[in-house]
XYZ file of C-alpha atoms in Angstrom:
737
model
C 0.066 0.087 0.005
C 1.308 3.533 -0.925
C 1.882 5.173 2.593
C 1.664 8.640 1.153
C -1.628 7.990 -0.435
C -3.109 6.279 2.638
C -2.154 9.403 4.758
C -3.471 11.865 2.178
C -7.198 11.880 3.743
C -5.558 12.675 7.235
C -3.186 15.263 6.066
C -5.923 17.163 4.050
C -8.535 16.959 7.194
C -5.829 17.992 9.689
C -4.929 20.768 7.262
C -8.792 21.794 7.245
C -8.717 21.865 11.042
C -5.419 23.860 11.525
C -6.110 26.502 8.875
C -8.985 28.059 11.029
C -7.907 27.442 14.740
C -9.763 30.515 15.843
C -13.143 29.098 14.405
C -12.431 25.785 16.286
C -11.721 27.657 19.590
C -14.689 29.842 18.926
C -16.987 26.789 18.842
C -15.479 25.779 22.019
C -16.138 29.108 23.497
C -19.656 28.874 22.270
C -19.883 25.308 23.871
C -18.909 27.145 27.180
C -21.558 29.817 26.615
C -24.345 27.457 25.782
C -23.377 25.035 28.639
C -23.420 27.733 31.084
C -26.822 28.933 29.752
C -28.374 25.393 30.111
C -26.815 24.801 33.688
C -28.268 28.152 34.905
C -31.522 27.320 33.301
C -31.677 23.818 34.642
C -30.036 24.026 38.129
C -33.660 23.640 39.337
C -33.455 19.888 38.629
C -30.629 19.079 40.987
C -32.068 21.317 43.658
C -35.543 19.751 43.125
C -33.926 16.115 43.590
C -31.652 17.224 46.557
C -32.599 16.948 50.198
C -31.157 18.883 53.101
C -29.589 16.986 55.730
C -31.553 17.143 59.169
C -30.717 15.750 62.489
C -33.509 13.226 62.413
C -32.687 11.952 58.909
C -31.064 8.493 59.015
C -27.322 8.588 57.942
C -27.939 6.205 55.176
C -30.425 8.700 53.634
C -28.466 11.930 54.382
C -25.434 10.522 52.591
C -27.592 10.442 49.422
C -28.391 14.314 49.698
C -25.211 15.395 47.820
C -24.473 14.982 44.081
C -20.997 14.443 42.322
C -19.916 17.090 40.198
C -20.711 14.936 37.260
C -24.192 14.332 38.451
C -24.954 17.933 39.363
C -23.748 19.243 35.916
C -25.430 16.499 34.064
C -28.772 16.947 35.723
C -28.449 20.728 35.339
C -27.948 20.426 31.624
C -30.895 18.010 31.176
C -33.080 20.402 33.083
C -31.888 23.422 31.220
C -32.358 21.906 27.823
C -35.936 20.656 28.847
C -36.780 24.140 30.264
C -35.603 26.021 27.150
C -36.890 23.681 24.703
C -40.389 23.577 26.207
C -40.871 27.218 26.317
C -39.242 27.799 22.886
C -41.478 25.274 21.336
C -44.572 27.160 22.870
C -43.151 30.637 21.974
C -42.393 29.789 18.197
C -45.961 28.360 17.713
C -47.700 31.387 19.287
C -45.354 34.465 18.684
C -43.043 33.099 15.879
C -40.133 34.147 18.034
C -37.979 32.487 20.824
C -37.647 35.633 23.058
C -41.131 35.321 24.950
C -40.131 31.804 25.504
C -36.663 32.896 26.844
C -38.407 35.145 29.243
C -40.810 32.236 30.317
C -37.720 30.237 31.439
C -36.686 32.946 34.037
C -38.846 32.022 36.957
C -37.676 28.410 37.080
C -34.152 29.593 36.390
C -34.304 32.107 39.154
C -35.672 29.611 41.659
C -32.919 27.127 40.811
C -30.184 29.544 41.303
C -31.690 31.078 44.471
C -31.767 27.506 45.978
C -28.350 26.695 44.794
C -26.992 29.810 46.419
C -28.447 28.934 49.663
C -27.565 25.281 49.632
C -25.635 23.698 46.696
C -25.849 19.986 46.657
C -22.709 19.588 44.718
C -20.079 17.408 46.715
C -16.640 17.342 45.004
C -15.602 14.500 47.470
C -18.144 12.229 45.717
C -16.675 12.887 42.284
C -14.410 10.274 40.604
C -12.072 12.779 39.167
C -9.872 10.821 36.840
C -12.839 9.102 34.875
C -14.290 12.538 34.655
C -11.252 14.281 33.151
C -10.546 11.315 30.848
C -14.061 10.957 29.546
C -14.450 14.603 29.049
C -11.324 14.868 27.113
C -12.266 11.897 24.735
C -15.738 13.230 24.182
C -14.239 16.572 23.468
C -11.517 15.283 21.247
C -14.097 13.363 19.270
C -16.401 16.204 18.859
C -13.675 18.576 17.706
C -12.411 15.815 15.205
C -15.965 15.306 13.807
C -17.254 18.909 13.848
C -14.335 21.221 14.534
C -13.731 22.363 10.772
C -17.353 22.170 9.729
C -18.827 25.391 8.304
C -15.744 27.411 9.380
C -14.401 29.961 6.894
C -10.900 28.911 5.864
C -8.275 31.376 4.706
C -7.768 31.660 0.917
C -5.932 28.824 -0.750
C -3.229 30.972 -2.449
C -1.865 28.044 -4.409
C -5.056 27.187 -6.273
C -5.251 27.354 -10.040
C -7.991 29.802 -10.305
C -6.719 32.276 -7.661
C -7.030 32.431 -4.020
C -10.629 31.531 -2.645
C -12.133 31.645 0.899
C -13.293 28.078 1.591
C -15.898 26.413 3.811
C -15.716 22.697 4.559
C -18.258 19.916 5.285
C -17.994 16.184 6.098
C -21.155 14.480 7.019
C -21.602 11.176 5.184
C -24.820 11.501 3.674
C -24.660 15.112 2.779
C -28.185 15.869 4.231
C -27.221 17.647 7.405
C -27.767 20.918 5.476
C -31.368 20.194 5.053
C -31.817 19.858 8.750
C -29.946 23.000 9.574
C -32.124 24.522 6.909
C -35.094 23.506 8.977
C -33.557 25.542 11.896
C -33.074 28.514 9.715
C -36.771 28.432 8.675
C -37.995 28.280 12.233
C -35.850 31.464 12.974
C -37.529 32.966 9.829
C -41.113 31.814 10.031
C -41.453 30.256 13.338
C -43.616 27.178 13.960
C -45.395 25.080 12.562
C -42.346 24.340 10.302
C -43.083 25.551 6.890
C -42.470 22.951 4.163
C -38.619 22.848 4.001
C -38.836 21.668 0.309
C -41.268 24.425 -0.697
C -43.756 21.996 -2.137
C -46.755 23.712 -3.807
C -49.125 21.195 -2.315
C -48.251 21.917 1.241
C -47.738 25.060 3.284
C -46.189 23.235 6.126
C -43.696 20.273 6.541
C -45.350 16.825 7.491
C -46.254 16.545 11.157
C -43.394 15.168 13.212
C -40.727 16.068 15.711
C -39.101 19.505 15.487
C -37.413 19.600 18.984
C -33.853 19.443 17.789
C -34.439 21.952 14.955
C -36.133 24.325 17.579
C -33.168 23.865 19.988
C -30.613 25.002 17.270
C -32.861 27.755 16.150
C -33.354 29.095 19.734
C -29.521 28.884 20.380
C -28.669 30.508 17.197
C -31.101 33.538 17.850
C -29.909 33.914 21.316
C -26.292 34.019 20.650
C -26.812 35.496 17.094
C -24.597 32.881 15.489
C -24.711 30.853 12.116
C -27.005 27.990 12.809
C -24.517 25.676 11.162
C -21.773 26.520 13.851
C -24.482 26.334 16.563
C -25.548 22.690 15.419
C -21.911 21.654 15.549
C -21.482 23.245 19.097
C -24.588 21.540 20.401
C -23.408 18.247 18.766
C -20.187 18.469 20.700
C -22.233 19.127 23.832
C -24.342 15.908 23.125
C -21.157 13.873 22.960
C -19.974 15.261 26.347
C -23.388 14.712 28.052
C -23.396 11.229 26.670
C -20.212 10.380 28.393
C -21.127 12.050 31.638
C -24.528 10.554 32.026
C -22.894 7.135 31.433
C -20.505 7.954 34.244
C -23.579 9.008 36.352
C -25.285 5.534 35.744
C -22.155 3.639 37.027
C -20.729 5.725 39.561
C -22.767 4.266 42.429
C -20.968 0.825 41.768
C -17.702 2.189 43.167
C -15.598 0.575 40.465
C -11.949 1.331 39.623
C -11.147 4.245 37.336
C -10.377 1.987 34.241
C -13.910 0.270 34.441
C -15.616 3.523 34.914
C -13.738 5.071 32.076
C -14.775 2.122 29.912
C -18.372 2.520 30.984
C -18.233 6.195 30.138
C -16.892 5.910 26.634
C -18.743 2.877 25.124
C -21.958 4.904 24.333
C -19.770 7.067 22.113
C -17.776 4.097 20.317
C -20.145 0.999 20.474
C -19.670 -0.997 17.242
C -20.652 -4.364 15.810
C -19.139 -7.707 16.319
C -16.867 -8.218 13.263
C -13.310 -8.637 12.410
C -11.794 -5.188 13.017
C -11.528 -3.435 9.497
C -8.152 -1.712 9.836
C -8.049 -1.374 6.116
C -10.871 1.248 6.563
C -8.109 3.551 8.375
C -6.295 3.749 5.080
C -9.346 3.987 2.787
C -11.880 5.861 4.681
C -14.135 6.502 1.593
C -15.065 2.761 1.485
C -17.236 2.883 4.844
C -19.530 0.089 4.259
C -23.383 0.855 4.290
C -26.246 -1.490 3.862
C -29.974 -0.493 4.040
C -28.883 2.729 5.897
C -27.248 0.619 8.556
C -23.742 1.533 9.583
C -20.910 -0.801 10.390
C -21.090 1.102 13.709
C -23.740 1.353 16.198
C -23.045 4.566 18.030
C -21.985 5.959 14.611
C -25.588 6.741 14.064
C -25.087 9.768 16.282
C -22.216 11.135 14.200
C -24.560 12.162 11.276
C -27.824 12.800 13.058
C -28.112 15.313 15.775
C -31.488 14.260 16.861
C -30.415 10.780 17.353
C -27.390 11.961 19.407
C -29.591 14.203 21.750
C -32.329 11.568 21.939
C -29.577 8.999 23.305
C -28.677 11.690 26.001
C -32.212 12.022 27.313
C -32.502 8.145 27.069
C -29.458 7.989 29.413
C -30.940 10.714 31.606
C -34.136 8.828 31.893
C -32.401 5.673 32.879
C -30.246 7.443 35.381
C -33.340 9.100 37.009
C -35.200 5.789 36.971
C -32.117 4.234 38.853
C -32.296 7.079 41.426
C -36.029 6.442 41.822
C -35.323 2.797 42.668
C -32.520 3.562 45.058
C -34.324 6.246 46.971
C -37.300 4.038 47.990
C -39.191 5.081 44.813
C -38.972 8.758 45.307
C -41.678 10.682 43.638
C -39.071 13.458 42.825
C -36.904 11.015 40.860
C -39.877 9.596 39.186
C -40.914 12.919 37.916
C -37.593 13.842 36.739
C -37.288 10.359 34.845
C -40.761 11.264 33.175
C -39.361 14.593 32.180
C -36.570 13.162 30.395
C -38.621 10.579 28.608
C -41.092 13.245 27.112
C -38.244 15.584 26.189
C -36.634 12.720 24.283
C -39.869 12.295 22.445
C -39.806 15.899 21.311
C -36.283 15.569 19.885
C -36.622 12.222 18.309
C -39.385 9.799 19.344
C -37.677 6.574 18.062
C -36.220 5.825 21.585
C -39.391 7.160 23.294
C -41.632 4.539 21.531
C -39.411 1.701 22.975
C -38.739 3.104 26.524
C -42.348 3.906 27.102
C -43.749 0.242 26.599
C -40.769 -1.020 28.528
C -41.526 1.299 31.494
C -45.199 0.258 31.348
C -44.308 -3.412 31.729
C -41.916 -2.722 34.700
C -44.663 -0.544 36.291
C -46.952 -3.541 36.020
C -44.346 -6.126 37.357
C -43.348 -3.588 40.112
C -46.877 -3.113 41.215
C -46.517 0.727 40.888
C -48.561 3.061 43.205
C -51.650 4.824 41.974
C -49.887 8.251 42.281
C -47.131 6.926 39.868
C -49.782 5.832 37.319
C -51.552 9.097 37.597
C -48.207 11.151 36.987
C -47.273 8.805 34.163
C -50.453 9.418 32.365
C -50.308 13.204 33.078
C -46.758 13.570 31.814
C -47.466 11.463 28.546
C -50.667 13.552 27.828
C -48.680 16.836 28.394
C -45.844 15.544 26.250
C -48.115 14.590 23.590
C -49.886 17.875 23.715
C -46.465 19.904 23.301
C -45.502 17.449 20.492
C -48.820 18.085 18.622
C -48.821 21.882 18.952
C -48.318 22.091 15.180
C -51.500 20.048 14.501
C -53.434 22.287 16.831
C -52.376 25.604 15.397
C -52.595 24.774 11.714
C -53.563 22.130 9.228
C -50.372 20.338 8.977
C -50.125 17.201 6.747
C -49.730 13.848 8.204
C -46.301 12.372 8.773
C -44.866 9.023 8.234
C -47.210 6.221 7.637
C -46.473 2.769 9.221
C -47.768 -0.555 7.897
C -47.604 -4.109 9.385
C -45.021 -6.210 7.533
C -47.311 -9.183 7.522
C -49.914 -7.218 5.281
C -47.242 -6.639 2.430
C -48.256 -8.231 -0.831
C -44.669 -9.462 -1.421
C -44.066 -10.715 2.211
C -41.875 -13.741 1.286
C -40.058 -12.101 -1.652
C -39.474 -8.652 -0.091
C -40.154 -8.270 3.739
C -38.131 -11.478 4.880
C -35.071 -11.082 2.680
C -34.951 -7.201 2.580
C -36.154 -6.332 6.045
C -36.380 -9.265 8.543
C -32.992 -10.991 7.779
C -30.994 -7.722 7.556
C -32.469 -6.237 10.839
C -32.000 -9.515 12.651
C -28.423 -9.567 11.629
C -27.817 -6.025 12.513
C -29.497 -6.363 15.824
C -27.536 -9.425 16.794
C -24.141 -8.189 15.664
C -24.908 -4.845 17.358
C -26.066 -6.276 20.658
C -23.234 -8.646 20.688
C -22.360 -9.594 24.258
C -25.831 -8.332 25.214
C -27.224 -11.602 23.721
C -25.465 -13.656 26.566
C -27.055 -11.343 29.191
C -30.614 -11.924 27.540
C -30.290 -15.722 27.434
C -29.287 -15.974 31.080
C -31.490 -13.252 32.283
C -34.558 -15.168 30.682
C -33.599 -18.304 32.895
C -34.061 -16.196 36.105
C -37.203 -14.277 34.903
C -39.677 -16.740 36.059
C -38.157 -17.122 39.498
C -38.032 -13.264 39.850
C -41.628 -13.042 38.956
C -42.662 -15.580 41.468
C -40.641 -13.813 44.385
C -41.888 -10.510 43.215
C -38.485 -9.198 42.753
C -38.115 -5.605 41.560
C -37.268 -5.067 37.940
C -34.391 -2.474 37.723
C -33.204 -0.060 35.114
C -31.066 -2.711 33.406
C -34.108 -4.933 32.951
C -35.981 -1.826 31.522
C -33.453 -1.178 28.912
C -33.236 -4.791 28.073
C -36.938 -4.726 27.475
C -36.529 -1.702 25.153
C -33.824 -3.325 23.146
C -35.877 -6.450 22.629
C -38.699 -4.057 21.725
C -36.519 -2.412 19.061
C -36.247 -5.729 17.218
C -39.806 -6.632 17.573
C -40.766 -3.235 16.239
C -38.478 -3.734 13.157
C -39.922 -7.078 12.467
C -43.674 -6.046 12.809
C -43.695 -2.618 10.989
C -42.446 -1.059 7.817
C -42.234 2.648 6.946
C -42.861 4.434 3.741
C -42.705 8.019 2.648
C -45.224 7.633 -0.243
C -46.832 5.058 -2.334
C -43.889 4.000 -4.583
C -43.757 0.534 -2.977
C -41.421 -0.988 -0.506
C -38.354 1.131 0.370
C -35.079 -0.391 1.515
C -34.406 2.938 3.341
C -36.112 2.797 6.677
C -34.045 4.944 8.998
C -36.404 5.089 11.976
C -36.123 1.294 12.596
C -32.323 1.518 12.557
C -32.407 4.551 14.972
C -34.515 2.553 17.432
C -32.073 -0.397 17.345
C -29.050 1.607 17.822
C -30.528 4.164 20.419
C -31.682 1.323 22.632
C -28.303 -0.690 22.265
C -26.313 2.447 22.847
C -28.075 3.274 26.024
C -27.616 -0.401 27.119
C -24.057 -0.530 26.466
C -22.776 1.046 29.604
C -24.736 -1.367 31.728
C -23.114 -4.210 29.714
C -19.723 -3.032 31.261
C -21.383 -2.867 34.716
C -22.705 -6.397 34.272
C -19.322 -7.815 33.252
C -17.470 -6.023 36.064
C -19.766 -7.073 38.854
C -19.377 -10.770 40.337
C -22.917 -10.395 41.820
C -24.303 -9.883 38.373
C -22.846 -12.455 36.219
C -21.971 -15.229 38.791
C -24.221 -15.236 41.681
C -27.341 -13.697 40.192
C -27.290 -15.133 36.641
C -25.022 -18.176 37.139
C -22.695 -17.339 34.085
C -19.544 -19.325 34.135
C -16.273 -17.495 34.419
C -15.013 -18.568 30.784
C -18.117 -17.192 29.413
C -17.647 -13.901 31.003
C -14.132 -13.847 29.430
C -15.742 -14.386 26.126
C -18.025 -11.388 26.962
C -15.065 -9.139 27.731
C -13.441 -10.095 24.474
C -16.608 -9.290 22.599
C -16.897 -5.895 24.359
C -13.150 -5.303 23.482
C -13.823 -6.009 19.603
C -17.001 -4.003 19.495
C -15.279 -0.963 21.156
C -12.489 -1.443 18.603
C -14.708 -1.425 15.668
C -16.475 1.654 17.034
C -13.380 3.437 17.544
C -12.089 2.621 13.941
C -15.399 3.954 12.525
C -15.223 7.213 14.626
C -11.664 7.972 13.390
C -12.576 7.581 9.685
C -16.067 9.004 9.797
C -15.110 12.590 8.989
C -12.660 11.325 6.394
C -15.241 9.323 4.312
C -16.838 12.213 2.427
C -15.003 15.529 2.970
C -15.776 18.421 0.752
C -14.927 22.103 0.411
C -17.034 24.898 -1.112
C -16.360 28.404 -1.543
C -17.531 31.290 0.738
C -18.480 33.100 -2.581
C -21.180 30.624 -3.151
C -22.329 30.929 0.451
C -22.549 34.798 -0.064
C -24.442 34.268 -3.180
C -27.077 32.528 -1.362
C -27.205 35.178 1.402
C -27.643 37.862 -1.495
C -30.545 35.541 -3.030
C -32.109 35.854 0.636
C -31.985 39.407 0.883
C -33.522 39.958 -2.664
C -36.362 37.637 -2.121
C -39.351 37.715 -0.071
C -40.883 35.367 2.538
C -43.313 33.586 0.341
C -40.670 32.478 -2.209
C -39.820 28.933 -2.794
C -36.520 28.129 -4.415
C -34.955 25.773 -7.167
C -31.106 26.152 -7.195
C -29.105 25.394 -10.275
C -27.428 21.845 -9.978
C -24.182 23.306 -11.032
C -24.123 25.572 -7.909
C -24.891 22.490 -5.688
C -22.103 20.469 -7.304
C -19.623 23.224 -7.219
C -17.019 22.056 -4.717
C -13.204 23.080 -4.666
C -12.421 19.532 -3.344
C -14.762 16.448 -2.916
C -14.166 12.829 -2.160
C -16.937 10.652 -3.732
C -17.332 7.258 -1.845
C -17.463 4.356 -4.042
C -20.744 3.046 -5.481
C -19.704 -0.391 -4.549
C -19.918 0.367 -0.692
C -22.212 3.267 -0.412
C -24.806 2.950 -3.176
C -27.272 5.368 -1.766
C -24.963 8.472 -2.048
C -22.903 7.717 -5.155
C -25.361 8.729 -7.786
C -24.814 11.184 -10.647
C -25.079 14.114 -10.556
C -23.549 14.408 -7.256
C -25.889 17.069 -5.735
C -25.298 18.181 -2.235
C -27.231 20.585 -0.074
C -24.596 21.742 2.439
C -24.999 25.500 1.637
C -28.834 25.658 1.371
C -29.272 26.774 5.196
C -27.678 30.212 4.210
C -30.648 30.802 1.749
C -33.203 30.639 4.689
C -35.976 30.020 2.202
C -37.732 26.727 1.385
C -35.649 24.764 -1.195
C -36.599 21.954 -3.515
C -34.152 18.961 -2.720
C -33.688 15.674 -4.618
C -33.500 13.627 -1.324
C -34.936 10.265 -1.062
C -37.323 11.550 1.848
C -39.452 13.574 -0.479
C -42.356 12.386 -2.391
C -42.122 10.718 -5.894
C -43.854 13.832 -7.372
C -41.245 16.177 -5.920
C -38.342 13.927 -7.188
C -39.934 14.133 -10.745
C -39.956 17.765 -10.321
C -36.326 17.802 -9.403
C -35.206 15.399 -12.171
C -37.076 17.867 -14.590
C -35.411 20.888 -13.185
C -31.933 19.272 -13.567
C -32.839 18.472 -17.218
C -34.144 21.958 -17.736
C -30.853 23.443 -16.680
C -28.765 21.227 -18.893
C -30.654 20.926 -22.102
C -31.143 23.514 -24.873
C -33.692 22.156 -27.202
C -36.814 24.416 -26.832
C -39.297 21.783 -27.443
C -37.905 19.800 -24.534
C -37.600 22.881 -22.331
C -41.358 23.784 -23.011
C -42.255 20.175 -21.631
C -40.033 20.607 -18.604
C -41.011 24.100 -17.696
C -44.217 22.957 -16.074
C -42.245 21.103 -13.421
C -40.190 24.264 -12.801
C -43.464 26.430 -12.419
C -44.030 24.508 -9.126
C -41.727 27.040 -7.641
C -41.660 30.815 -7.734
C -37.937 31.636 -7.457
C -34.845 30.292 -9.202
C -31.047 30.585 -8.893
C -29.949 29.744 -12.435
C -26.699 29.993 -14.374
C -26.324 33.212 -16.406
C -25.269 31.288 -19.520
C -28.322 29.192 -19.935
C -29.929 31.297 -22.649
C -32.493 28.947 -23.950
C -33.804 28.100 -20.654
C -34.134 31.955 -19.596
C -36.020 32.423 -22.885
C -38.488 29.657 -21.929
C -38.825 31.233 -18.347
C -39.662 34.634 -19.685
C -42.653 33.355 -21.824
C -43.889 31.595 -18.686
C -44.239 34.663 -16.493
C -40.577 34.727 -15.095
C -38.232 37.622 -14.988
C -34.712 38.217 -13.766
C -34.513 40.012 -10.485
C -30.755 40.488 -10.170
C -27.297 39.205 -10.756
C -26.102 37.194 -7.792
C -22.652 36.797 -9.218
C -20.879 36.911 -12.462
C -22.194 33.191 -13.051
C -25.608 33.089 -11.280
C -28.909 35.046 -11.476
C -31.976 35.111 -9.256
C -35.286 34.795 -11.270
C -38.540 35.351 -9.765
C -42.098 34.351 -11.113
C -45.021 36.657 -11.399
C -48.036 36.040 -9.262
C -50.305 35.467 -12.307
C -47.962 33.893 -15.082
C -49.240 33.082 -18.548
C -51.624 30.275 -18.748
C -50.452 27.036 -20.329
C -52.537 27.874 -23.502
C -50.879 31.140 -23.737
C -47.436 29.646 -23.360
C -47.942 27.043 -26.062
C -49.260 29.762 -28.351
C -46.260 31.892 -27.791
C -43.478 31.864 -30.316
C -40.876 29.137 -29.563
C -37.388 30.629 -29.218
C -34.552 29.177 -31.023
C -31.628 27.666 -29.219
C -29.061 30.262 -28.219
C -25.362 29.723 -27.874
C -24.744 28.834 -24.424
C -21.323 28.516 -22.985
C -20.462 25.417 -20.966
C -24.118 24.279 -21.495
C -23.725 20.451 -21.436
C -25.899 17.812 -23.047
C -26.933 14.777 -21.193
C -29.154 11.714 -21.410
C -32.693 12.477 -20.308
C -33.683 11.064 -16.952
C -36.659 8.763 -16.510
C -39.246 10.822 -14.770
C -41.472 7.803 -14.321
C -38.802 6.298 -12.025
C -37.411 9.085 -9.886
C -36.313 6.517 -7.268
C -33.518 5.503 -9.610
C -31.941 9.111 -9.466
C -32.768 10.351 -5.860
C -29.945 11.685 -4.005
C -29.484 10.308 -0.424
């Protein structure tokens, strides 16, 4: 292997990191600012859970009144995000701004700070300092490695062929993070309900679903007056830190040695599948394998999906609070804190919520929960559903994803079994790994525990959720339209990875405690050794994936194109819905394209990416696989419209273009522009020497008038390329991931 060629991806990426160190440090500074904001807004939670020591309090109970630094900060961050997110969701729906919501957070914030000043429950003596420092550094380094250079403005590359250009890098594997950040920008601009991100003419609003993560990014961007891209990267790093800290919270009560605690703290960040470690991937990062949207890593699902990362954080927060509820003689306060984390996880991404809630319900039945616990459980779920459904209550929002039973599929034997059941069974098994041993031996003791009325703890709860994730993937299939069976079913994969990721820290606890694997479950020592080997392999595979992830698909755009989109925003109005010239979307100074053999869903031609669209702050038509078949046909027609010059063909394609009322189109597409003019379009302004902004009149010519208009002759168009027409009847073949 050519050593120089193998190191090229690393040297290029390190160069991207080092060329704008002030931008990286600014993200860390913003991380500190937002962290302090959430701690201040959420200090009420540890204060609510703490109890003052009194003379008549038994020593065993008074010892529990203090929190370690890890627990205090983690609970404050959970409470702060919950406090801000709740009021921002309400405020964006009612006032279309986050500022009234920010004011609404102040009473709870003020009460928490006042109580903390009077009696701070943070006890540094209870803190295991070495694990805290190590896990914090690992999570911080991982966050900087993944998101440090993203969306930073790099200095001009003086040595480039076309002269120095200011650059902006991106690196997410699927190239769709831009569409999620765009949703945050649209919330800033229009409020909630979320307007249709793709600017579809049929729908004013996006399909009904979760908007918590986008609202959080939007609120933080408005509060700090920062680029939503930079804010999303900063919050992602915070999510990594919180994942590690909450894993430490879950295991700190066991008083393990530092090495075991550190292992438990990092496994939710690096958990991988059982497989022969693929060291070759370290040298060829663009060959990351991908099958049905399922990564070779498990925790790696967090690397390209912010809502998944933050959902795991609140899933761990729920388990920690449930653990505290059990250890404090079923304290009502810990119970309420756990329910708060549960419903917030639903606002952010409900895939983990729909697994944890039935598991909690089963544990409540088996543990014979009190009437007050049932009342609060139902009350919190009703409140969470009410907040989640605010968009439906305020406006006529279209329905979201449709779920179907797999057994009702017409091609059950030929499609469901080979394309869904077998892949998800394999993925679940190899991702769970050592957890399979735990499930088998826990099943043997289950009947005995039921007869003796043993209490089912937090480990049992997350085990039930993990089993439920597989059951859900076998029973249901998801589809975005009526195009038939789809291989891409991300929600099923997110449920599996989310539940296994939250379980992973307990797997370390289980292997480290003799009372768990030898006395309680009767597992022989040799099988425990096998389990430790499996955990090591899974952790190693996850670490390899985390190292190569940002190297798998790096690309660098120019700041000029970012400024072009900002200019288009300033020259447009709130009701404009855009289509963007594909040449602009494909224009990168540098781009690594993953091989089609390994990543078939993103290696399509033309290679269109939407990294820059958040800077437009307007709904944009995008050729993503999540949009409807009709929208994909419109996008394929738009691509052809931009790249063909025959007037007859352009007249056929323009009806799809007329679905929008704003275009960014290349200046040299003369024939296309002539067709636009007879269809009621006019040039608004030149955005640069290469691109123009065109707007459509409110009452364009009718189709009959267009057909009767004189057909222009093809003009001489510089750099206008001819390409084979795309089949508009089969848009799935051309959809960009």
